[in-house]
Tab-separated table of C-alpha atoms and ligand atoms in Angstrom:
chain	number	residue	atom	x	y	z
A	249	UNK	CA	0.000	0.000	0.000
A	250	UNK	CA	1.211	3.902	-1.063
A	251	UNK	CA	2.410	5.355	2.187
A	252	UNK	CA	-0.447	8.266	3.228
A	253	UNK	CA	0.360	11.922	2.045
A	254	UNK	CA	-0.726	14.508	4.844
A	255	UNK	CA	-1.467	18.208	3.673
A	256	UNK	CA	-3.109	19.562	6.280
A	257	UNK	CA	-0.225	20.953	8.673
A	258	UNK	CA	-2.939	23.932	9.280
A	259	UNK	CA	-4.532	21.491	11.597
A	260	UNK	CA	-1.490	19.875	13.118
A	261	UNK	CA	1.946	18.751	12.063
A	262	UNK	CA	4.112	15.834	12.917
A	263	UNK	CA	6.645	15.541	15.718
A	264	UNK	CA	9.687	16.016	14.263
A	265	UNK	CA	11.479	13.221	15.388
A	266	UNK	CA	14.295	15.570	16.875
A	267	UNK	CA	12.457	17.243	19.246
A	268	UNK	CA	11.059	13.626	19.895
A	269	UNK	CA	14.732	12.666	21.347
A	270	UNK	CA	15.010	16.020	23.309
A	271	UNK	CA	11.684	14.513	24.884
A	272	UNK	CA	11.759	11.440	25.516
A	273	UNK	CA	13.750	11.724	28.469
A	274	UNK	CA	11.376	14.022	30.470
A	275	UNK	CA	8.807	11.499	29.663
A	276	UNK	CA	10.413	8.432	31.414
A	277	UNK	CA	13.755	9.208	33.958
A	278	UNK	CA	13.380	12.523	34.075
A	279	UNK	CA	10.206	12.857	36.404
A	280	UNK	CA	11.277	16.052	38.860
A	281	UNK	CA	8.566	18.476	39.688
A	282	UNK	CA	10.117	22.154	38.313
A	283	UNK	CA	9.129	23.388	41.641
A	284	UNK	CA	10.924	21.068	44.130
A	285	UNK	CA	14.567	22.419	45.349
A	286	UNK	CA	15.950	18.480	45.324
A	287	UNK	CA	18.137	17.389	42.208
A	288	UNK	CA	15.465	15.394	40.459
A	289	UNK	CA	13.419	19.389	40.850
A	290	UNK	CA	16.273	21.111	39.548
A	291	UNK	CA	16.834	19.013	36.554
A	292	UNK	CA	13.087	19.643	35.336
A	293	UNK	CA	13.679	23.528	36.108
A	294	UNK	CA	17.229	23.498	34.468
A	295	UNK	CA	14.795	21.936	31.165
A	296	UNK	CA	12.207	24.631	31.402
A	297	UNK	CA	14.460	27.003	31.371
A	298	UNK	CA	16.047	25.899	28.418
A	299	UNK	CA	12.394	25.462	26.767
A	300	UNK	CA	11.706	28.880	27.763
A	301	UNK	CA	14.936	30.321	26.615
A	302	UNK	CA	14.238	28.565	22.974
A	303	UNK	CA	10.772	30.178	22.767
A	304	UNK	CA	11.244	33.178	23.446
A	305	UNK	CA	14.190	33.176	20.883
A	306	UNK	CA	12.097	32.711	18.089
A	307	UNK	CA	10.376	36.198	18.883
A	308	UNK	CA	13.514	37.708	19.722
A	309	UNK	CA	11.748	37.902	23.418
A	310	UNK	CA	13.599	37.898	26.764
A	311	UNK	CA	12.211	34.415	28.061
A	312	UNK	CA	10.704	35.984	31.276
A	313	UNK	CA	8.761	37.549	28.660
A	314	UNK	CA	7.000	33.663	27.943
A	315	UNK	CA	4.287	32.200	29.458
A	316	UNK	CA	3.863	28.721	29.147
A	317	UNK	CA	-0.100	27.780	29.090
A	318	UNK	CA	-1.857	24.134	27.864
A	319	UNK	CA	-2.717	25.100	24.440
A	320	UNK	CA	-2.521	28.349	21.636
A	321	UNK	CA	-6.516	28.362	22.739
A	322	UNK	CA	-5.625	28.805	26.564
A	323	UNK	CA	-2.929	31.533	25.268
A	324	UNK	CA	-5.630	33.333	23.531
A	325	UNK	CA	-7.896	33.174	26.610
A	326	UNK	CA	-5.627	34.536	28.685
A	327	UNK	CA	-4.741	37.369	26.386
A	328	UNK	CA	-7.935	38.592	26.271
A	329	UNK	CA	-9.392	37.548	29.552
A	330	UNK	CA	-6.243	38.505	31.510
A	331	UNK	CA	-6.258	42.048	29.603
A	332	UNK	CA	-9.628	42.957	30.357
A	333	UNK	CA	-9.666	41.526	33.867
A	334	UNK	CA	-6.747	43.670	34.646
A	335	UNK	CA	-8.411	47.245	33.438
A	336	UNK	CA	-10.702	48.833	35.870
A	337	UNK	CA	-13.597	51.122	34.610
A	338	UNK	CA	-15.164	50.723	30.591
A	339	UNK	CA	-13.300	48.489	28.698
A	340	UNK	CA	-13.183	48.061	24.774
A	341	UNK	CA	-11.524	45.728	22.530
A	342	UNK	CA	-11.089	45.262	18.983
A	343	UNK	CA	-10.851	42.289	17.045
A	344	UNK	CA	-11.212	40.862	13.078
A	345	UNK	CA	-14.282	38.970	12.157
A	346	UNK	CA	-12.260	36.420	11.191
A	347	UNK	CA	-9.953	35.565	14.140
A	348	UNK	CA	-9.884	31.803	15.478
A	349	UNK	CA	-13.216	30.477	17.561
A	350	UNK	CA	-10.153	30.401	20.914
A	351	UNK	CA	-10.559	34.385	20.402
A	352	UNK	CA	-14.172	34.816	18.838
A	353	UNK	CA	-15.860	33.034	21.793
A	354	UNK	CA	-13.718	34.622	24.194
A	355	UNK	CA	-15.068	38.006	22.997
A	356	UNK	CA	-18.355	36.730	22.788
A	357	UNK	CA	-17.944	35.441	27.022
A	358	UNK	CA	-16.546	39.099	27.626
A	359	UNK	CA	-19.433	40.651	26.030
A	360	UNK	CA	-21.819	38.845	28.232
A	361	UNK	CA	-19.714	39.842	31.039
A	362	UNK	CA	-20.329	43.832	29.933
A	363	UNK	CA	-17.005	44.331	27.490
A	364	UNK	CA	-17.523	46.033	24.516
A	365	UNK	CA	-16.347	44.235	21.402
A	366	UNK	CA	-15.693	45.900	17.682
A	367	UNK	CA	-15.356	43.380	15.297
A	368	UNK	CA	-13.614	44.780	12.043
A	369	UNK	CA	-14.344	43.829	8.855
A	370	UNK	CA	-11.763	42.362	6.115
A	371	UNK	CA	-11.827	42.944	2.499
A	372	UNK	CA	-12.163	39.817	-0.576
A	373	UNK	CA	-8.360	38.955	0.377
A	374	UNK	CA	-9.039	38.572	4.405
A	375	UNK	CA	-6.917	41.532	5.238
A	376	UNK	CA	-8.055	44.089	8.112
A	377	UNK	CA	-7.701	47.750	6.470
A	378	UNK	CA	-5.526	49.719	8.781
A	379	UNK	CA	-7.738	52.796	8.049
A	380	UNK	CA	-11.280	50.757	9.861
A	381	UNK	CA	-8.694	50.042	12.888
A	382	UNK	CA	-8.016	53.459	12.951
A	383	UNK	CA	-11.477	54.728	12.951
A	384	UNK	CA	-12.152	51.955	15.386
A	385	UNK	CA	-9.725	52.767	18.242
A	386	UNK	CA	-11.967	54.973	21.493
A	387	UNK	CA	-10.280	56.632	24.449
A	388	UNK	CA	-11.239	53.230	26.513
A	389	UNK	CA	-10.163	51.084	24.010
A	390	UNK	CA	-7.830	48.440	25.822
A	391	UNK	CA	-7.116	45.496	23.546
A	392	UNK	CA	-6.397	44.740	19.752
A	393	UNK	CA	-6.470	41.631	18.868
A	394	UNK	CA	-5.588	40.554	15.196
A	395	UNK	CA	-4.590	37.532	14.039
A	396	UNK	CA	-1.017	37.481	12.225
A	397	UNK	CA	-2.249	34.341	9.932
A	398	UNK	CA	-5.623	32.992	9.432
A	399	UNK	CA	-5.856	29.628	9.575
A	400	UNK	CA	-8.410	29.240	6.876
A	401	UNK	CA	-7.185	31.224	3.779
A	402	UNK	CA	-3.580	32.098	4.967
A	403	UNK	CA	-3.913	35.445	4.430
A	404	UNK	CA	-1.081	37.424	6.722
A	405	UNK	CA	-2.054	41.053	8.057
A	406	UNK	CA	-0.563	44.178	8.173
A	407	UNK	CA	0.692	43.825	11.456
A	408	UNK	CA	3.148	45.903	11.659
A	409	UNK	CA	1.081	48.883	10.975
A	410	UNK	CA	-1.903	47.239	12.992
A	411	UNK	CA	0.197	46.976	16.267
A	412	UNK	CA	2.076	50.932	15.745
A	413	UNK	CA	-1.696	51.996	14.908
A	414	UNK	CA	-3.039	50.597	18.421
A	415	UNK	CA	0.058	51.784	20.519
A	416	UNK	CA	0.138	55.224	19.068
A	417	UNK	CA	-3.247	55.317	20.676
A	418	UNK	CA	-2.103	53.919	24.276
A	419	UNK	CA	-3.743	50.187	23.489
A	420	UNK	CA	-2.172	46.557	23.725
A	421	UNK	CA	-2.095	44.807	20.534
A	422	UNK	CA	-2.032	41.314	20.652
A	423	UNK	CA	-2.174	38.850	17.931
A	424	UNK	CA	-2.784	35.064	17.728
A	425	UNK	CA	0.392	33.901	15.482
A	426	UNK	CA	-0.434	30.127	16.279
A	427	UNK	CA	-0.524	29.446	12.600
A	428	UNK	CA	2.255	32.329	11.793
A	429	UNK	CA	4.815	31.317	14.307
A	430	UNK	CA	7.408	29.717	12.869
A	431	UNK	CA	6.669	30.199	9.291
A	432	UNK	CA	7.025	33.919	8.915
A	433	UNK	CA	9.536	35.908	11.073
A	434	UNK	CA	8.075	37.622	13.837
A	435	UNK	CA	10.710	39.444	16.234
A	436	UNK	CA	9.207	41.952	18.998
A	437	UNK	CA	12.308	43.895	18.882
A	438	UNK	CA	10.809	45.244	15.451
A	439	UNK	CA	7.213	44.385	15.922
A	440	UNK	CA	5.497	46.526	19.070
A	441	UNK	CA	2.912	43.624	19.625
A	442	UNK	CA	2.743	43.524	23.560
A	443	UNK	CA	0.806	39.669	23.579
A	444	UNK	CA	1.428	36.955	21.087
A	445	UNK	CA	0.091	33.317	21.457
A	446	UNK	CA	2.100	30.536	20.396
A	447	UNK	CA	0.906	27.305	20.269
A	448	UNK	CA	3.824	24.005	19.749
A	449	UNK	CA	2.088	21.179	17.400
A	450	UNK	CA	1.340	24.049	14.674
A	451	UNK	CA	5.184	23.694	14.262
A	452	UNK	CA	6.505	19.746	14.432
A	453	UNK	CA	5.907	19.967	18.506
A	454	UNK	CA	3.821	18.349	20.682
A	455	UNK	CA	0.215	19.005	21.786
A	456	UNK	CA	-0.809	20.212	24.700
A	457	UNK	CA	1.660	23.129	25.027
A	458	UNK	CA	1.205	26.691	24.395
A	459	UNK	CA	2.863	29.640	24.968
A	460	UNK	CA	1.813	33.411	25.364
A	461	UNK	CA	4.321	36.708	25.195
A	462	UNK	CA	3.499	39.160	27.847
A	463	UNK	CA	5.738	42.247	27.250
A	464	UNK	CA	7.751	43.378	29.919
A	465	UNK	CA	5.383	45.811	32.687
A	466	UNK	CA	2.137	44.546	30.691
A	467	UNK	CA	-0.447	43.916	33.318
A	468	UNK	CA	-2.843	40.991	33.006
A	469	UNK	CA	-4.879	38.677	35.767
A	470	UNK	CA	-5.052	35.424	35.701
A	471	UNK	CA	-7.431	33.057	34.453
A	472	UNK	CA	-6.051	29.838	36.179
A	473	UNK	CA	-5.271	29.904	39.552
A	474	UNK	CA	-3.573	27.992	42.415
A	475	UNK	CA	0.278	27.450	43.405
A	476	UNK	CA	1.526	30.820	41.539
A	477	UNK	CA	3.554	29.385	38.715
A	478	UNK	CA	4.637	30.730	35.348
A	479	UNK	CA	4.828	34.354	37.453
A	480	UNK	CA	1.492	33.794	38.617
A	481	UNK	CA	-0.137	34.228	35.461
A	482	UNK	CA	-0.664	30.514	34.707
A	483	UNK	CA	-0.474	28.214	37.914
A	484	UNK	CA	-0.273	24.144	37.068
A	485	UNK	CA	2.676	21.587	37.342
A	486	UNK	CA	4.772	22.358	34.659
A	487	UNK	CA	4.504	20.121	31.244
A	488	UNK	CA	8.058	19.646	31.782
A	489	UNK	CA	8.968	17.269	28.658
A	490	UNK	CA	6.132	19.184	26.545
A	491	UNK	CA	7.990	22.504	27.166
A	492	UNK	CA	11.322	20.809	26.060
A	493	UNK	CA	9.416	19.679	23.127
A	494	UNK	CA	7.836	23.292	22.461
A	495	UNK	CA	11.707	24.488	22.880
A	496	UNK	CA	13.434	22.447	21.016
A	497	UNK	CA	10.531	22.516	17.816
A	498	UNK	CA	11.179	26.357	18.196
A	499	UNK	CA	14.890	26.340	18.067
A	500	UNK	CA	14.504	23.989	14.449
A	501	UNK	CA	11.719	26.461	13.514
A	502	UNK	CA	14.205	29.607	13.703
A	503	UNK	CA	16.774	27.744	11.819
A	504	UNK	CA	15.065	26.183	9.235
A	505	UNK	CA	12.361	29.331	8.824
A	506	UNK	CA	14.080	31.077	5.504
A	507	UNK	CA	14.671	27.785	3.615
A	508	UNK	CA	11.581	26.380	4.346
A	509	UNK	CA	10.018	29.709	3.591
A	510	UNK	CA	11.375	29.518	-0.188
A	511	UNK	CA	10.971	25.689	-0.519
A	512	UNK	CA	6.873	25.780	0.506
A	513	UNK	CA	6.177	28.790	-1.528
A	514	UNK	CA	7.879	27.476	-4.685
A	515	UNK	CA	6.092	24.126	-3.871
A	516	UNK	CA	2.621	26.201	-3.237
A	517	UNK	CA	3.065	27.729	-6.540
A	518	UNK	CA	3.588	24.960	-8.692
A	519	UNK	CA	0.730	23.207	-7.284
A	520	UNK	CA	-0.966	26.497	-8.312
A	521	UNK	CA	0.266	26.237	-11.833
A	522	UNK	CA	-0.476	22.658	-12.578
A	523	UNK	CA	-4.034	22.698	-11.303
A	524	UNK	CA	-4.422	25.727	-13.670
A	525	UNK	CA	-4.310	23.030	-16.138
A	526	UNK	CA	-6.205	20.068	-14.298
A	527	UNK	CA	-8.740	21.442	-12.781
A	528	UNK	CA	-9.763	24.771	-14.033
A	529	UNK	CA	-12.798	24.997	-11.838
A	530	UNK	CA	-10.075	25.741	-9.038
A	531	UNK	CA	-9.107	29.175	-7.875
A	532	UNK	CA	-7.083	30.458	-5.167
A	533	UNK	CA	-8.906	32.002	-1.850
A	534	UNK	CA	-6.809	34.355	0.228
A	535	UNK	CA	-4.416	36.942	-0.488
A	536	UNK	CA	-1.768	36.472	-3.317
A	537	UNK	CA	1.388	36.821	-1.767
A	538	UNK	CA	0.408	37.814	1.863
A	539	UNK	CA	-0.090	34.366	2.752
A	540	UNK	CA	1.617	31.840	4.241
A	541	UNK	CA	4.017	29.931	2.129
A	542	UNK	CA	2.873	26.444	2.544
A	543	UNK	CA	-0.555	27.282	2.847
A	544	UNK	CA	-3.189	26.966	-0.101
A	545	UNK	CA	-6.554	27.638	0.202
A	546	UNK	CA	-8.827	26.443	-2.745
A	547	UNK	CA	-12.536	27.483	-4.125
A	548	UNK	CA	-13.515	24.797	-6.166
A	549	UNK	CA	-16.571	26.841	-8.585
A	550	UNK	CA	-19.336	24.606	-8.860
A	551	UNK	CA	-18.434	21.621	-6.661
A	552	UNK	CA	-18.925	23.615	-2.917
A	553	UNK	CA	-21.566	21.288	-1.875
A	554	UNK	CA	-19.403	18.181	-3.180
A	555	UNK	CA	-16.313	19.307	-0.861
A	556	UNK	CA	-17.296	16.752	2.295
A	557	UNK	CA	-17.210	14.274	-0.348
A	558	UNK	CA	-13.920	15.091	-2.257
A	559	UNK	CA	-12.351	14.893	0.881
A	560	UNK	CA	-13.697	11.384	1.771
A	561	UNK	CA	-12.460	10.497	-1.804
A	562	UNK	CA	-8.675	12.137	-1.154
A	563	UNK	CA	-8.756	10.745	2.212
A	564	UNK	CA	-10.067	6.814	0.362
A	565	UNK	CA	-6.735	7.822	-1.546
A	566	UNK	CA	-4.233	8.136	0.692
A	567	UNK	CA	-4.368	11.466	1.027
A	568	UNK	CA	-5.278	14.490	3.990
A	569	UNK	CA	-6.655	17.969	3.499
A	570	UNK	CA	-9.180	19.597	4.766
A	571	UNK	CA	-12.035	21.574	4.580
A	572	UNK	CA	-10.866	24.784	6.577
A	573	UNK	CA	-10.121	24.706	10.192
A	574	UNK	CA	-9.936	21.138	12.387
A	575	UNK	CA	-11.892	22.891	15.401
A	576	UNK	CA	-14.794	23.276	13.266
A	577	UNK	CA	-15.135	20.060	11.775
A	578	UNK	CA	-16.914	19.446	15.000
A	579	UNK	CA	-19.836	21.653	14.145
A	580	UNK	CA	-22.287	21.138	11.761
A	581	UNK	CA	-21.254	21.781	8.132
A	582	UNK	CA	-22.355	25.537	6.667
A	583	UNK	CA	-21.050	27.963	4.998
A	584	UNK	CA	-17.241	29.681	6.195
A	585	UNK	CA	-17.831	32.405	8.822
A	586	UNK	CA	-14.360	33.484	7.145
A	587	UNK	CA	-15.350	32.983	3.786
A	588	UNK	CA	-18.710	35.023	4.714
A	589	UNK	CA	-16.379	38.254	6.431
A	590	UNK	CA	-14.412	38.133	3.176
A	591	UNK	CA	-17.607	38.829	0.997
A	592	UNK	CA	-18.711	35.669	-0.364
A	593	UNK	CA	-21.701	34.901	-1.083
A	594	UNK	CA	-23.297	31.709	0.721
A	595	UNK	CA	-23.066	29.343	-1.751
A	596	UNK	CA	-19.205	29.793	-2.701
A	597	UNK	CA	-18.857	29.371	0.954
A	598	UNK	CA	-20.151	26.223	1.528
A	599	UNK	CA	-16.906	24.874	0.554
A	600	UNK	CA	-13.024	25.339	0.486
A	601	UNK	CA	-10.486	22.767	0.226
A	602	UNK	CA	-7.097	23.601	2.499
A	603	UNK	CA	-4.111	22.263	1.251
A	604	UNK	CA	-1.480	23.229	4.061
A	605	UNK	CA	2.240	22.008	3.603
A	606	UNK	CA	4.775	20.728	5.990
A	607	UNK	CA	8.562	20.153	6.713
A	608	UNK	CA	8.467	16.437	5.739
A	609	UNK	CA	6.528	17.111	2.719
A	610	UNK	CA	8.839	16.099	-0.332
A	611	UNK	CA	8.267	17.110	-4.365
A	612	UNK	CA	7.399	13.246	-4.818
A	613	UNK	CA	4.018	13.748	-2.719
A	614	UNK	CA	3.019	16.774	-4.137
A	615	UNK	CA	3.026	15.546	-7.783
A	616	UNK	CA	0.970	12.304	-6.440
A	617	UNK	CA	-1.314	15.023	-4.677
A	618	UNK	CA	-1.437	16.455	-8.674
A	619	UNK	CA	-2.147	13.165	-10.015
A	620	UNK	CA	-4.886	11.665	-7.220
A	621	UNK	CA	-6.868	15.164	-6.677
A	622	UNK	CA	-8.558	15.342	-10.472
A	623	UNK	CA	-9.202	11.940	-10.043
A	624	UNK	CA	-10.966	12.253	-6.690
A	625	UNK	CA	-12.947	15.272	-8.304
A	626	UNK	CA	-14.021	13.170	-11.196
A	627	UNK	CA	-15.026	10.339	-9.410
A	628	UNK	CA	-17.382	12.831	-6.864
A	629	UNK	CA	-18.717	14.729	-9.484
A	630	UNK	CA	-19.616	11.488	-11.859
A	631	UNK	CA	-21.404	9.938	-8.631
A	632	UNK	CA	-23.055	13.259	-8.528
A	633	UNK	CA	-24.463	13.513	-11.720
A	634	UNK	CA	-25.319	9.870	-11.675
A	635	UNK	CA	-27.638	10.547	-8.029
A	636	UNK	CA	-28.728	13.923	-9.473
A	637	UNK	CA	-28.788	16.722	-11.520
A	638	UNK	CA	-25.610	18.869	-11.421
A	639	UNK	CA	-25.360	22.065	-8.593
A	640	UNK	CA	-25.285	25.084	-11.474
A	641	UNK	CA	-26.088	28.097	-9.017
A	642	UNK	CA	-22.327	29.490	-9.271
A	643	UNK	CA	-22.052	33.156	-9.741
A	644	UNK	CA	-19.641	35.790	-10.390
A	645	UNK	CA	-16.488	35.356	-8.829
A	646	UNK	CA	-16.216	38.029	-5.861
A	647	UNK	CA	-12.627	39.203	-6.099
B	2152	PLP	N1	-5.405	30.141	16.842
B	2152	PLP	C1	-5.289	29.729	15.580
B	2152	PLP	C2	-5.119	30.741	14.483
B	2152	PLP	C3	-5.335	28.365	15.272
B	2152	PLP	O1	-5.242	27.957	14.005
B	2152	PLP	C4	-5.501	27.433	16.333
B	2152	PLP	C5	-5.598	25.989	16.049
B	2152	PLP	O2	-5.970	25.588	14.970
B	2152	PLP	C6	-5.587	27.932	17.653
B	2152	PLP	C7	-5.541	29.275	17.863
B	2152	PLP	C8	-5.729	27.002	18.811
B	2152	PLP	O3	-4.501	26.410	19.121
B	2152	PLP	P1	-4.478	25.057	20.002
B	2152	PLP	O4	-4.858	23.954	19.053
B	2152	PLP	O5	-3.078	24.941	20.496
B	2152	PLP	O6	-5.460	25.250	21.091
């Protein structure tokens, strides 16, 4: 049997097997508690430190700058959460229709709780005009929060100009580079975000760790509370060997970022090319060349309503995408909430296929990719016009 081809890294990616090693030890000797003063206590600390030190090296942070939480989603909540626990009087915060459910339905729990929330709108590309943040910004306006990637197009923001925008105004800017991290540089020495939430298995690490940035003198409460770790902002045990993990993915993230950069983009764009040819009903969602480079987000005109079963087919074939984000496979299918902020209409939203690309990925796979996804689109669309007639409500394309 063909070995499987994965293509959905958007969702999670493989441990690499090096950070695996740098592991494995914390997961069977190495036992101390980061918090007792014997020598098996010290060892785990001497690790987290080490963790710590590699993660906060990819941002170019001081690592008592990082946070380490359970998840990118628990790095989000306490972003937001922590941030508007921590301001007294009227609070604000702004955020992008299309952030990540970990930050949507936190605003949505802080607006029940009395926080104001501005959701901005992006344009056919998914990018946030810098102008509507602008405009957006009030004198008790605490909290930005935009996304550096989205996770279901791959469109990248301005956030450079997004994060001077909201300090020049006396806000925190945070952004939720879970899917960014790694992939395109992000150093705070350049970029004046004061929060950014990491998250490891986005980038060959393991689940179940997460990181978030706190600027130095940036003021946030708790959400989780008991024995005061983490500075008090995120009390638990530590997850010693999945901080090792989270450090040592980073540290082969940072090295590896500008080649891998090149290689997934030129990969990206030949997969581009040759399904100009194969499947012409195929266009590119997302923005151009603000996206990230091994991430491909596809409209396939005509076939929306077939997408749940193309991907059966790929996945019949060996191979995994997906149909947008993992977290909200769990809901029932509808149209793209993202798709929807970017201006499509209903129907073209209904379905997106999400190719996403990955450090093990080689040139081999993608050409099979080439080869099995016409196949798989032939095969749904003859089983559909055997069942019934042909979906033919397509319009205009929006962009
Ligand atoms: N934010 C973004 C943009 C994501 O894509 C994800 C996961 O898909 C998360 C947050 C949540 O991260 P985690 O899976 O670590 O909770």
């Amino acid at each position: 049997m063909a070995a499987r081809i994965y293509l959905d890294h958007s969702a999670t990616t493989p441990l690499d097997p090096r950070v695996f090693l740098a592991m494995e030890p914390y997961l069977s000797g190495e036992f101390g508690n980061a918090s007792s003063t014997h020598a098996e206590g010290r060892k785990a600390r001497q690790a987290v430190d080490t963790g710590r030190a590699q993660v906060a090296d990819l941002l170019g942070a001081d690592p008592a700058e990082i946070v380490f939480t359970a998840s990118g989603t628990e790095a989000d909540n306490l972003a937001l959460v922590g941030a508007v626990r921590a301001t007294e009087g009227r609070c604000h915060i702004i955020t992008s229709a299309i952030e990540h459910p970990a930050v949507l339905e936190t605003c949505r729990f802080l607006e029940q709780s009395g926080t104001a929330v501005t959701y901005l709108p992006v344009d056919g590309d998914g990018r946030v005009a810098p102008e509507s943040l602008r405009q957006a910004l009030r004198p008790e306006t605490r909290l930005v929060s935009i996304m550096a990637a989205n996770n279901v197009v791959g469109t990248v923001q301005p956030l450079d100009e997004l994060a001077r925008i909201t300090k020049q105004r006396g806000a925190l800017f945070h952004t939720d580079a879970v899917q960014a991290a790694g992939k395109i540089p992000l150093d705070v020495n350049t970029l004046p975000a004061d929060l950014i939430s990491l998250s490891a298995h986005k980038l060959h690490g393991p689940k179940g760790i997460g990181a978030l940035y706190v600027r130095r003198g940036v003021k946030l409460s708790p959400v989780v509370f008991g024995g005061g770790q983490e500075q008090g902002l995120r009390s638990a045990t530590e997850n010693v060997a999945g901080i090792v993990g989270f450090g040592a993915a980073a540290a082969l993230a940072k090295a590896e970022i500008a080649s891998e950069a090149v290689r997934h983009a030129e990969l990206r764009q030949s997969i581009l090319a040759q399904l100009e040819q194969t499947v012409p009903n195929a266009y590119l969602i997302g923005h151009p060349f603000h996206r990230l480079p091994g991430h491909l987000c596809l409209g396939l005109l005509g076939q929306e309503r077939e997408v749940g079963r193309i991907l059966e087919a790929l996945d019949e074939l060996g191979v995994a995408v997906s149909s947008g984000s993992a977290c909200s496979a769990h809901h029932t299918p509808g149209p793209s909430n993202v798709l929807l902020a970017m201006g499509f209409e209903a129907e073209r939203a209904l379905g997106l296929l999400r190719v996403t690309l990955g450090r093990f990925n080689t040139n081999t796979e993608v050409t099979r990719f080439l080869e099995i996804l016409p196949q798989a689109l032939s095969a749904v669309q003859l089983a559909e016009t055997q069942a019934a007639p042909a979906f033919s409500g397509a319009g205009p394309f929006p962009q």
